[in-house]
Amino acid sequence: MVEGLIIDGQRVNASDGQTFDVYDPSSGEVLASVAKATKADITRAVQSAHAALASKAWGGILPAERGRIMLRIAQAIRDRAEELAMLESRDNGKPLRQARTDVQVASRYFEFFGGAADKIMGHTIPLGPGFLDYTVREPIGVSAQIVPWNYPIQIGARGVAPALAAGCAVVLKPSSEAPMTALRLGEIALACGLPPGVLNVVPGTGSEAGVALASDPDINQLTFTGSVEVGIAVAKMAADNVVPVVMELGGKSPNVVFADADLDLTVQGVTNAIFQNAGQTCSAGSRLLVERKAHDALVERLAARARAMRVGPGVSDPDMGPIISKRQLETIERYVQIGKGEGAEIAAGGERPSGASLGRGFYYAPTLLDRVAPDMRVAQEEIFGPVLAIITFDDLEEAVALANRSQYGLVAGVWTRDINKAMAVSSRIKAGQVYINTYGAGGGVELPFGGYKKSGYGREKGLESLVSYTQVKNVCVKFAAV
Ligand code: NAD
């Protein structure tokens, strides 16, 4: 059976009837056959979104009612949590408990932004007697959203929920590597009463569906989450139509560990930050900057932890699942070879694991690259796999300089018992989010998230993200005294 596109409230085949196969990375087996959106399908989806905006059912809806539909979606996601988590785990390969968290976070996005739908307010501006000047935040229109494969339901919900809260209509293009839960989200939204055309879901390739959506002259806003390289291409396409863009791109985020840090807490935090989702996380803590005095003890503990991790099929809920594809696995292998060639030492992993349960899946062992120098490629480039680059520093000045020695600036972690040191580092780090003695905050739905430097611009998550889905109209009224 083919998983159809969702356009204008209907499940449909692609206009040319083409499909693509989606693979389970745990086994390499085909998981599903999915309709492959064409340019014509994208055009139809964008037009149906415009029709929804012009309709009474969505364009004329009360903000509170918009919020209620979103709260129903949040509840429906929770009601189907186990089924969605299982599907996400099979599609993406992530351990089941991580997929369960992703589903809960997706639900939270609809809850959080559903609650905000009737609280999007403007200002009054004092111009003096005889004037009333006020601003209105209007929906920006049709939001095109292009998402990657690493957190499909979370990132899908992260963009869709604020857009709906603001009153927009959305065309969502999931990655062809992992499109399944985005389609379920589209189904759920319809079943919860979201009018047809308000959320269209159009899986397809980047080169056809992605390009068609980014260059569509009738979209009004674009949210892109993915690599820097594709992000630049997408931003240029949007620029041709003067379409504003939110760019959520890659990272090489540092965890800065001082010798006075709580070692147990740090080992736990640093391990999760790199190995969650097999390191395929934009905000992965993929650079460990450790004070020289603490290096040996910390690396020993991290290595023991990495070696003890169970790697296996996502649905068996191991500590770490497979890599998304053979291609990505080979990229990771290449980077580890490059690191070794540059002089890094393997402190754990550095190879494909073996084991009967791993079959033909795309697995790589949790890997620590020690003795990394700051300008090595493995210290500078996003590997997007379970590979931690370890670099030492001697003092706070050097720690800050190393943390900022990157083209990226998405997230940073600081680990110390000294609050003054923590505050000094956090104020000087160039990153969109800084965590102190923790890393991530359970999905961080409420916290503005986005990049400095080449990690992107614009903010997702938190009330901050509503800015991208609204446009400000200023109304100036002149009246005479009577
Ligand atoms: P990618 O850039 O290859 O693809 C992202 C999306 O863009 C996919 O849907 C893809 O089909 C589409 N696409 C590809 N080429 C296109 C084109 N020419 N025009 C329009 N669309 C196109 O990224 P990926 O491999 O799916 O994901 C990994 C990358 O995403 C990493 O760099 C990671 O850091 C980044 N990422 C960032 C965030 C964040 O919030 N900052 C979150 C997750 C992932």
Coordinates of C-alpha atoms and ligand atoms in Angstrom, one line a residue:
M1 CA 0.0 0.0 0.0
V2 CA 1.2 3.5 -0.9
E3 CA 1.2 6.2 1.8
G4 CA -0.4 9.1 -0.1
L5 CA 0.4 12.8 0.2
I6 CA -2.0 15.0 2.2
I7 CA -3.3 17.8 0.1
D8 CA -6.4 19.8 0.7
G9 CA -7.6 17.3 3.3
Q10 CA -7.3 14.3 1.0
R11 CA -4.9 11.4 0.8
V12 CA -3.7 11.4 -2.8
N13 CA -1.1 9.8 -5.1
A14 CA 1.6 11.9 -6.7
S15 CA 0.5 13.6 -9.9
D16 CA 2.7 11.3 -11.9
G17 CA 1.9 8.2 -9.7
Q18 CA 5.6 7.9 -8.6
T19 CA 6.6 6.5 -5.2
F20 CA 9.8 6.0 -3.2
D21 CA 10.8 3.4 -0.7
V22 CA 11.5 4.3 2.9
Y23 CA 14.0 2.0 4.8
D24 CA 14.2 0.8 8.3
P25 CA 17.8 1.7 9.2
S26 CA 17.9 -1.0 11.9
S27 CA 17.6 -3.7 9.2
G28 CA 18.0 -2.1 5.8
E29 CA 14.5 -3.5 4.9
V30 CA 11.8 -1.5 3.2
L31 CA 9.4 0.0 5.7
A32 CA 6.9 1.7 3.4
S33 CA 6.3 3.0 -0.1
V34 CA 5.4 6.7 -0.1
A35 CA 4.0 8.9 -2.8
K36 CA 6.7 11.2 -4.2
A37 CA 5.5 14.8 -4.5
T38 CA 6.1 16.5 -7.8
K39 CA 6.3 20.2 -8.6
A40 CA 2.6 20.0 -9.6
D41 CA 1.7 18.5 -6.2
I42 CA 3.6 21.3 -4.4
T43 CA 1.8 23.9 -6.4
R44 CA -1.6 22.3 -5.6
A45 CA -0.6 22.1 -1.9
V46 CA 0.4 25.8 -1.8
Q47 CA -2.9 26.8 -3.6
S48 CA -5.0 24.7 -1.2
A49 CA -3.2 26.5 1.8
H50 CA -4.2 29.8 0.3
A51 CA -7.8 28.7 -0.2
A52 CA -7.8 27.7 3.5
L53 CA -6.6 31.1 4.5
A54 CA -9.3 32.7 2.5
S55 CA -12.0 30.4 3.9
K56 CA -14.3 31.3 6.8
A57 CA -13.4 27.9 8.4
W58 CA -9.8 29.0 9.0
G59 CA -9.3 32.6 7.9
G60 CA -12.5 33.6 9.8
I61 CA -12.0 31.3 12.9
L62 CA -11.9 32.7 16.4
P63 CA -8.4 32.6 17.8
A64 CA -9.7 30.7 20.8
E65 CA -11.2 28.1 18.5
R66 CA -7.9 27.7 16.7
G67 CA -6.3 27.1 20.0
R68 CA -8.9 24.4 20.9
I69 CA -8.3 22.5 17.7
M70 CA -4.6 22.5 18.5
L71 CA -5.2 21.3 22.1
R72 CA -7.2 18.4 20.5
I73 CA -4.3 17.6 18.3
A74 CA -2.0 17.6 21.3
Q75 CA -4.3 15.1 23.1
A76 CA -4.7 12.9 20.0
I77 CA -0.9 12.7 19.7
R78 CA -0.7 11.6 23.3
D79 CA -3.5 9.1 22.7
R80 CA -1.6 7.5 19.9
A81 CA 1.8 8.0 21.5
E82 CA 3.0 4.4 21.5
E83 CA 2.0 3.8 17.9
L84 CA 3.7 7.0 16.8
A85 CA 6.9 6.3 18.8
M86 CA 7.1 2.8 17.3
L87 CA 6.8 4.2 13.8
E88 CA 9.4 6.9 14.5
S89 CA 11.8 4.4 15.9
R90 CA 11.4 2.1 12.9
D91 CA 11.6 5.0 10.4
N92 CA 14.5 6.8 11.9
G93 CA 16.2 4.1 13.9
K94 CA 16.3 5.9 17.2
P95 CA 15.8 4.0 20.5
L96 CA 12.2 3.6 21.5
R97 CA 12.4 5.7 24.6
Q98 CA 13.9 8.6 22.7
A99 CA 11.1 8.3 20.1
R100 CA 8.6 8.3 23.0
T101 CA 10.1 11.5 24.2
D102 CA 10.0 13.0 20.8
V103 CA 6.2 12.2 20.5
Q104 CA 5.6 13.8 23.9
V105 CA 7.5 16.9 22.9
A106 CA 5.5 17.1 19.6
S107 CA 2.3 17.0 21.7
R108 CA 3.7 19.7 24.0
Y109 CA 4.3 22.0 21.0
F110 CA 0.6 21.8 20.1
E111 CA -0.3 22.4 23.8
F112 CA 2.1 25.3 24.3
F113 CA 1.2 27.1 21.1
G114 CA -2.5 26.1 21.3
G115 CA -2.6 28.1 24.5
A116 CA -0.9 31.0 22.8
A117 CA -3.3 31.2 19.8
D118 CA -5.6 33.8 21.5
K119 CA -2.7 35.8 23.1
I120 CA -0.9 37.2 20.1
M121 CA -1.2 40.9 20.8
G122 CA -0.2 44.2 19.3
H123 CA 0.7 47.6 20.9
T124 CA -0.8 51.0 21.1
I125 CA 1.7 53.8 20.4
P126 CA 1.2 57.2 22.0
L127 CA 1.0 59.9 19.2
G128 CA -0.8 62.5 21.3
P129 CA -4.3 64.0 21.2
G130 CA -6.4 63.3 18.1
F131 CA -4.5 60.0 17.2
L132 CA -5.0 56.4 18.0
D133 CA -2.1 54.3 16.7
Y134 CA -2.0 50.6 17.2
T135 CA -0.4 47.5 15.8
V136 CA -2.0 44.2 14.8
R137 CA 0.0 40.9 14.4
E138 CA -1.5 39.3 11.3
P139 CA -0.7 35.8 10.1
I140 CA 2.1 35.9 7.6
G141 CA 0.2 33.6 5.2
V142 CA 1.3 30.3 3.7
S143 CA 4.3 28.9 5.6
A144 CA 6.5 26.4 3.7
Q145 CA 8.4 24.1 6.0
I146 CA 11.2 21.8 5.0
V147 CA 12.4 19.4 7.7
P148 CA 15.2 16.9 8.1
W149 CA 15.1 13.2 9.0
N150 CA 16.7 13.3 12.4
Y151 CA 13.7 14.4 14.6
P152 CA 10.8 14.2 12.1
I153 CA 7.8 14.5 14.4
Q154 CA 9.5 16.9 16.9
I155 CA 10.8 19.3 14.2
G156 CA 7.6 18.9 12.2
A157 CA 5.5 20.0 15.2
R158 CA 8.0 22.6 16.2
G159 CA 7.3 24.6 13.0
V160 CA 3.7 23.7 12.4
A161 CA 2.3 24.5 15.8
P162 CA 3.4 28.2 16.1
A163 CA 2.4 28.7 12.4
L164 CA -1.1 27.4 13.1
A165 CA -1.3 29.4 16.4
A166 CA -0.6 32.5 14.4
G167 CA -3.3 31.6 11.9
C168 CA -1.1 30.6 9.0
A169 CA -1.6 27.6 6.7
V170 CA 1.3 25.2 6.2
V171 CA 2.9 23.1 3.5
L172 CA 5.2 20.6 5.3
K173 CA 7.8 18.7 3.3
P174 CA 9.4 16.0 5.4
S175 CA 12.7 14.3 4.5
S176 CA 12.4 11.4 2.1
E177 CA 14.6 9.4 4.6
A178 CA 11.9 9.5 7.3
P179 CA 8.5 10.9 6.3
M180 CA 6.2 8.6 8.1
T181 CA 5.2 10.5 11.3
A182 CA 4.7 13.8 9.5
L183 CA 2.0 12.0 7.5
R184 CA 0.4 10.7 10.7
L185 CA 0.5 14.2 12.1
G186 CA -1.4 15.4 9.0
E187 CA -4.0 12.7 9.5
I188 CA -4.4 13.5 13.2
A189 CA -4.8 17.2 12.6
L190 CA -7.6 16.5 10.1
A191 CA -9.3 14.1 12.4
C192 CA -9.2 16.8 15.2
G193 CA -11.1 19.3 13.0
L194 CA -8.3 21.2 11.3
P195 CA -9.9 22.4 8.1
P196 CA -8.7 20.9 4.8
G197 CA -5.7 22.7 3.3
V198 CA -4.5 24.2 6.6
L199 CA -1.8 21.5 6.9
N200 CA -0.6 19.8 3.8
V201 CA 2.1 17.1 4.0
V202 CA 4.1 16.5 0.9
P203 CA 7.0 14.0 1.2
G204 CA 9.5 14.0 -1.6
T205 CA 13.0 14.5 -2.6
G206 CA 15.0 17.7 -1.9
S207 CA 15.8 18.1 -5.6
E208 CA 12.2 18.1 -6.8
A209 CA 9.7 18.7 -4.0
G210 CA 12.1 20.7 -1.9
V211 CA 13.2 23.0 -4.7
A212 CA 9.6 23.4 -5.9
L213 CA 8.5 24.4 -2.4
A214 CA 11.4 26.8 -1.7
S215 CA 11.0 28.5 -5.1
D216 CA 7.2 28.6 -5.2
P217 CA 6.2 32.2 -5.9
D218 CA 3.1 32.0 -3.7
I219 CA 4.6 31.0 -0.4
N220 CA 4.8 33.8 2.2
Q221 CA 7.3 32.4 4.6
L222 CA 9.8 29.5 4.7
T223 CA 11.2 27.6 7.7
F224 CA 14.1 25.4 6.7
T225 CA 15.8 22.9 9.0
G226 CA 18.8 21.1 7.6
S227 CA 22.4 21.4 6.5
V228 CA 24.2 24.7 5.9
E229 CA 24.8 23.9 2.2
V230 CA 21.1 23.2 1.4
G231 CA 20.1 26.1 3.7
I232 CA 22.1 28.5 1.6
A233 CA 20.5 27.2 -1.7
V234 CA 17.0 27.4 -0.2
A235 CA 17.6 31.0 1.1
K236 CA 18.6 32.1 -2.3
M237 CA 15.5 30.6 -3.9
A238 CA 13.3 32.3 -1.3
A239 CA 15.2 35.6 -1.8
D240 CA 14.1 35.6 -5.5
N241 CA 10.5 35.9 -4.3
V242 CA 11.3 38.2 -1.3
V243 CA 10.1 35.4 1.1
P244 CA 11.5 35.6 4.7
V245 CA 13.2 32.6 6.0
V246 CA 14.0 30.9 9.3
M247 CA 17.2 29.0 9.0
E248 CA 17.9 26.2 11.5
L249 CA 21.2 24.7 10.4
G250 CA 24.0 22.6 11.7
G251 CA 26.3 22.8 14.7
K252 CA 29.5 21.7 16.4
S253 CA 28.5 22.5 19.9
P254 CA 31.0 22.6 22.7
N255 CA 30.7 21.2 26.2
V256 CA 33.1 23.1 28.3
V257 CA 34.2 21.1 31.4
F258 CA 36.2 22.7 34.2
A259 CA 38.1 20.6 36.7
D260 CA 35.8 21.5 39.6
A261 CA 32.7 20.1 37.8
D262 CA 30.6 17.4 39.4
L263 CA 32.1 14.4 37.5
D264 CA 29.0 12.1 37.7
L265 CA 26.7 14.8 36.4
T266 CA 29.2 15.7 33.7
V267 CA 29.7 12.2 32.5
Q268 CA 26.0 11.7 32.2
G269 CA 25.4 15.0 30.5
V270 CA 28.3 14.8 28.0
T271 CA 27.4 11.2 27.1
N272 CA 23.7 12.1 26.4
A273 CA 24.7 15.2 24.5
I274 CA 26.7 13.3 21.9
F275 CA 25.2 9.9 21.7
Q276 CA 21.5 10.7 21.8
N277 CA 20.0 9.8 18.4
A278 CA 23.4 8.3 17.5
G279 CA 24.9 11.8 17.4
Q280 CA 22.5 12.8 14.6
T281 CA 21.4 15.9 16.4
C282 CA 21.9 19.5 15.2
S283 CA 22.6 20.5 18.8
A284 CA 24.8 17.5 19.6
G285 CA 27.6 18.3 22.1
S286 CA 30.1 17.1 19.6
R287 CA 33.2 19.0 21.0
L288 CA 34.3 18.3 24.5
L289 CA 36.6 21.0 25.8
V290 CA 38.0 19.8 29.1
E291 CA 40.4 21.4 31.5
R292 CA 43.7 19.6 31.4
K293 CA 43.7 18.6 35.1
A294 CA 40.4 16.8 34.6
H295 CA 41.1 15.2 31.2
D296 CA 42.3 11.8 32.2
A297 CA 39.6 11.1 34.8
L298 CA 36.8 12.3 32.6
V299 CA 38.0 10.5 29.4
E300 CA 38.4 7.3 31.3
R301 CA 34.9 7.5 32.7
L302 CA 33.4 8.5 29.3
A303 CA 35.3 5.7 27.5
A304 CA 34.0 3.1 30.0
R305 CA 30.5 4.5 29.5
A306 CA 30.8 4.5 25.7
R307 CA 32.1 0.9 25.6
A308 CA 29.2 -0.3 27.8
M309 CA 26.5 1.2 25.6
R310 CA 24.2 -1.3 23.9
V311 CA 23.9 -0.7 20.2
G312 CA 20.9 -2.3 18.4
P313 CA 17.6 -1.9 16.6
G314 CA 15.7 1.1 17.8
V315 CA 12.6 -0.8 18.7
S316 CA 14.5 -3.1 21.1
D317 CA 15.2 0.2 23.0
P318 CA 19.0 0.0 23.1
D319 CA 21.3 2.8 24.4
M320 CA 22.0 3.8 20.8
G321 CA 20.3 2.9 17.5
P322 CA 21.6 2.8 13.9
I323 CA 22.7 5.6 11.6
I324 CA 20.0 6.7 9.2
S325 CA 21.5 5.4 6.0
K326 CA 24.5 3.6 4.5
R327 CA 25.7 6.8 3.0
Q328 CA 25.7 8.6 6.4
L329 CA 27.5 5.6 8.0
E330 CA 30.2 5.9 5.4
T331 CA 30.5 9.6 6.0
I332 CA 31.1 8.9 9.7
E333 CA 33.7 6.2 8.9
R334 CA 35.5 8.6 6.6
Y335 CA 35.6 11.3 9.3
V336 CA 37.1 8.9 11.9
Q337 CA 39.8 8.0 9.4
I338 CA 40.4 11.7 8.7
G339 CA 40.7 12.3 12.5
K340 CA 43.2 9.4 12.9
G341 CA 45.2 10.7 9.9
E342 CA 45.3 14.1 11.6
G343 CA 46.7 12.6 14.8
A344 CA 43.6 12.0 16.9
E345 CA 43.6 8.9 19.1
I346 CA 40.6 6.6 19.5
A347 CA 39.7 6.3 23.2
A348 CA 36.5 4.2 22.4
G349 CA 34.7 2.9 19.4
G350 CA 36.1 3.9 16.0
E351 CA 34.5 1.0 14.1
R352 CA 31.2 -0.7 13.1
P353 CA 30.1 -2.9 16.0
S354 CA 29.3 -6.6 15.3
G355 CA 26.5 -8.7 16.7
A356 CA 23.8 -11.0 15.6
S357 CA 21.0 -8.5 16.3
L358 CA 22.6 -5.9 14.1
G359 CA 21.9 -7.8 10.8
R360 CA 22.3 -5.6 7.8
G361 CA 21.6 -2.4 9.7
F362 CA 23.7 0.7 9.6
Y363 CA 25.5 0.7 12.9
Y364 CA 28.5 2.6 14.3
A365 CA 30.0 2.3 17.7
P366 CA 30.0 5.2 20.2
T367 CA 33.3 6.8 19.5
L368 CA 35.7 9.1 21.4
L369 CA 38.4 10.9 19.5
D370 CA 41.0 12.1 22.0
R371 CA 44.0 14.4 21.6
V372 CA 42.2 16.4 19.0
A373 CA 43.7 19.8 18.0
P374 CA 41.3 22.7 17.6
D375 CA 41.8 23.2 13.9
M376 CA 41.5 19.5 12.8
R377 CA 38.6 18.8 10.5
V378 CA 37.0 16.6 13.1
A379 CA 37.0 19.6 15.5
Q380 CA 35.6 22.0 13.0
E381 CA 33.1 20.0 10.7
E382 CA 29.8 18.6 11.6
I383 CA 30.1 14.8 11.4
F384 CA 26.5 14.1 12.4
G385 CA 27.3 10.8 14.0
P386 CA 28.3 9.3 17.4
V387 CA 31.8 10.8 17.4
L388 CA 33.0 13.1 20.2
A389 CA 36.1 15.3 19.5
I390 CA 38.1 15.9 22.8
I391 CA 40.2 19.0 23.2
T392 CA 42.0 20.2 26.3
F393 CA 42.4 23.7 27.7
D394 CA 44.4 25.3 30.5
D395 CA 42.3 28.3 31.6
L396 CA 39.0 30.1 31.2
E397 CA 40.3 32.4 28.5
E398 CA 41.4 29.5 26.4
A399 CA 38.2 27.7 27.0
V400 CA 36.1 30.6 25.7
A401 CA 38.4 31.1 22.7
L402 CA 38.2 27.4 21.8
A403 CA 34.4 27.3 22.3
N404 CA 34.1 30.2 19.8
R405 CA 36.6 28.8 17.4
S406 CA 33.9 27.5 15.1
Q407 CA 31.8 28.6 12.2
Y408 CA 28.8 27.4 14.1
G409 CA 27.0 28.7 17.2
L410 CA 23.9 26.6 18.1
V411 CA 24.3 25.4 21.7
A412 CA 26.9 25.2 24.4
G413 CA 27.2 23.5 27.7
V414 CA 29.3 24.7 30.7
W415 CA 30.1 22.3 33.6
T416 CA 31.5 23.8 36.8
R417 CA 30.6 24.2 40.5
D418 CA 31.7 27.9 40.3
I419 CA 28.7 30.0 39.4
N420 CA 30.9 33.0 38.6
K421 CA 33.0 31.0 36.2
A422 CA 29.8 29.6 34.6
M423 CA 28.3 33.1 34.2
A424 CA 31.5 34.5 32.7
V425 CA 31.7 31.8 30.1
S426 CA 28.0 31.8 29.2
S427 CA 28.1 35.6 28.6
R428 CA 31.1 35.3 26.2
I429 CA 30.0 32.2 24.2
K430 CA 28.6 32.9 20.8
A431 CA 25.7 30.5 20.7
G432 CA 21.9 30.6 20.6
Q433 CA 21.5 28.6 23.8
V434 CA 23.8 28.0 26.7
Y435 CA 23.2 25.3 29.4
I436 CA 25.0 25.3 32.7
N437 CA 25.4 22.0 34.5
T438 CA 22.9 20.4 32.1
Y439 CA 22.5 20.1 28.4
G440 CA 19.1 20.4 26.8
A441 CA 15.9 20.7 28.8
G442 CA 13.5 17.9 27.9
G443 CA 12.8 19.1 24.4
G444 CA 12.9 22.8 25.4
V445 CA 9.6 23.6 23.8
E446 CA 9.4 26.8 25.8
L447 CA 12.9 28.0 25.2
P448 CA 13.9 30.1 22.1
F449 CA 16.2 28.0 19.9
G450 CA 18.3 28.9 17.0
G451 CA 21.8 29.7 15.8
Y452 CA 24.5 32.3 15.9
K453 CA 26.9 32.4 12.9
K454 CA 26.4 29.6 10.4
S455 CA 24.0 27.7 12.6
G456 CA 21.3 30.0 11.2
Y457 CA 19.0 32.8 12.0
G458 CA 15.5 33.3 13.3
R459 CA 14.2 31.5 16.3
E460 CA 12.0 28.4 16.8
K461 CA 10.5 27.2 20.0
G462 CA 9.1 29.5 22.7
L463 CA 6.9 32.5 22.2
E464 CA 9.8 34.0 20.3
S465 CA 9.0 31.8 17.3
L466 CA 5.6 33.5 16.8
V467 CA 7.5 36.5 15.4
S468 CA 8.3 34.5 12.3
Y469 CA 4.7 33.5 11.6
T470 CA 3.2 37.0 12.0
Q471 CA 3.6 40.3 10.3
V472 CA 3.0 43.6 11.9
K473 CA 0.4 46.1 10.6
N474 CA 0.4 49.5 12.0
V475 CA -2.9 51.4 11.9
C476 CA -3.0 55.1 12.5
V477 CA -6.4 56.8 13.2
K478 CA -6.8 60.6 13.2
F479 CA -9.9 61.8 14.9
A480 CA -11.2 65.2 15.9
A481 CA -12.5 66.2 19.3
V482 CA -16.3 66.4 19.4
Ligands
NAD1 P1 19.5 18.3 4.4 O1 20.0 19.7 4.3 O2 20.2 17.3 3.5 O3 18.0 18.1 4.1 C1 17.0 18.8 4.9 C2 15.7 18.9 4.1 O4 16.0 19.7 2.9 C3 15.2 17.6 3.6 O5 13.8 17.6 3.7 C4 15.6 17.5 2.2 O6 14.8 16.7 1.4 C5 15.5 19.0 1.8 N1 16.4 19.3 0.6 C6 17.5 18.8 0.2 N2 18.0 19.4 -0.9 C7 17.1 20.4 -1.1 C8 17.1 21.5 -2.1 N3 18.1 21.6 -3.0 N4 16.1 22.4 -2.0 C9 15.1 22.3 -1.1 N5 15.1 21.3 -0.1 C10 16.1 20.4 -0.2 O7 19.7 17.8 5.9 P2 19.5 16.4 6.6 O8 20.6 15.5 6.1 O9 18.1 16.0 6.4 O10 19.6 16.8 8.1 C11 20.9 16.9 8.7 C12 21.2 18.4 8.9 O11 20.2 19.1 9.5 C13 22.4 18.6 9.8 O12 23.3 19.6 9.3 C14 21.8 19.1 11.1 O13 22.6 19.8 11.9 C15 20.7 19.9 10.6 N6 19.6 20.1 11.6 C16 19.4 21.3 12.1 C17 18.5 21.5 13.2 C18 18.2 22.8 13.8 O14 17.2 23.0 14.4 N7 19.2 23.7 13.8 C19 17.7 20.4 13.6 C20 17.9 19.1 12.9 C21 18.9 19.0 11.9

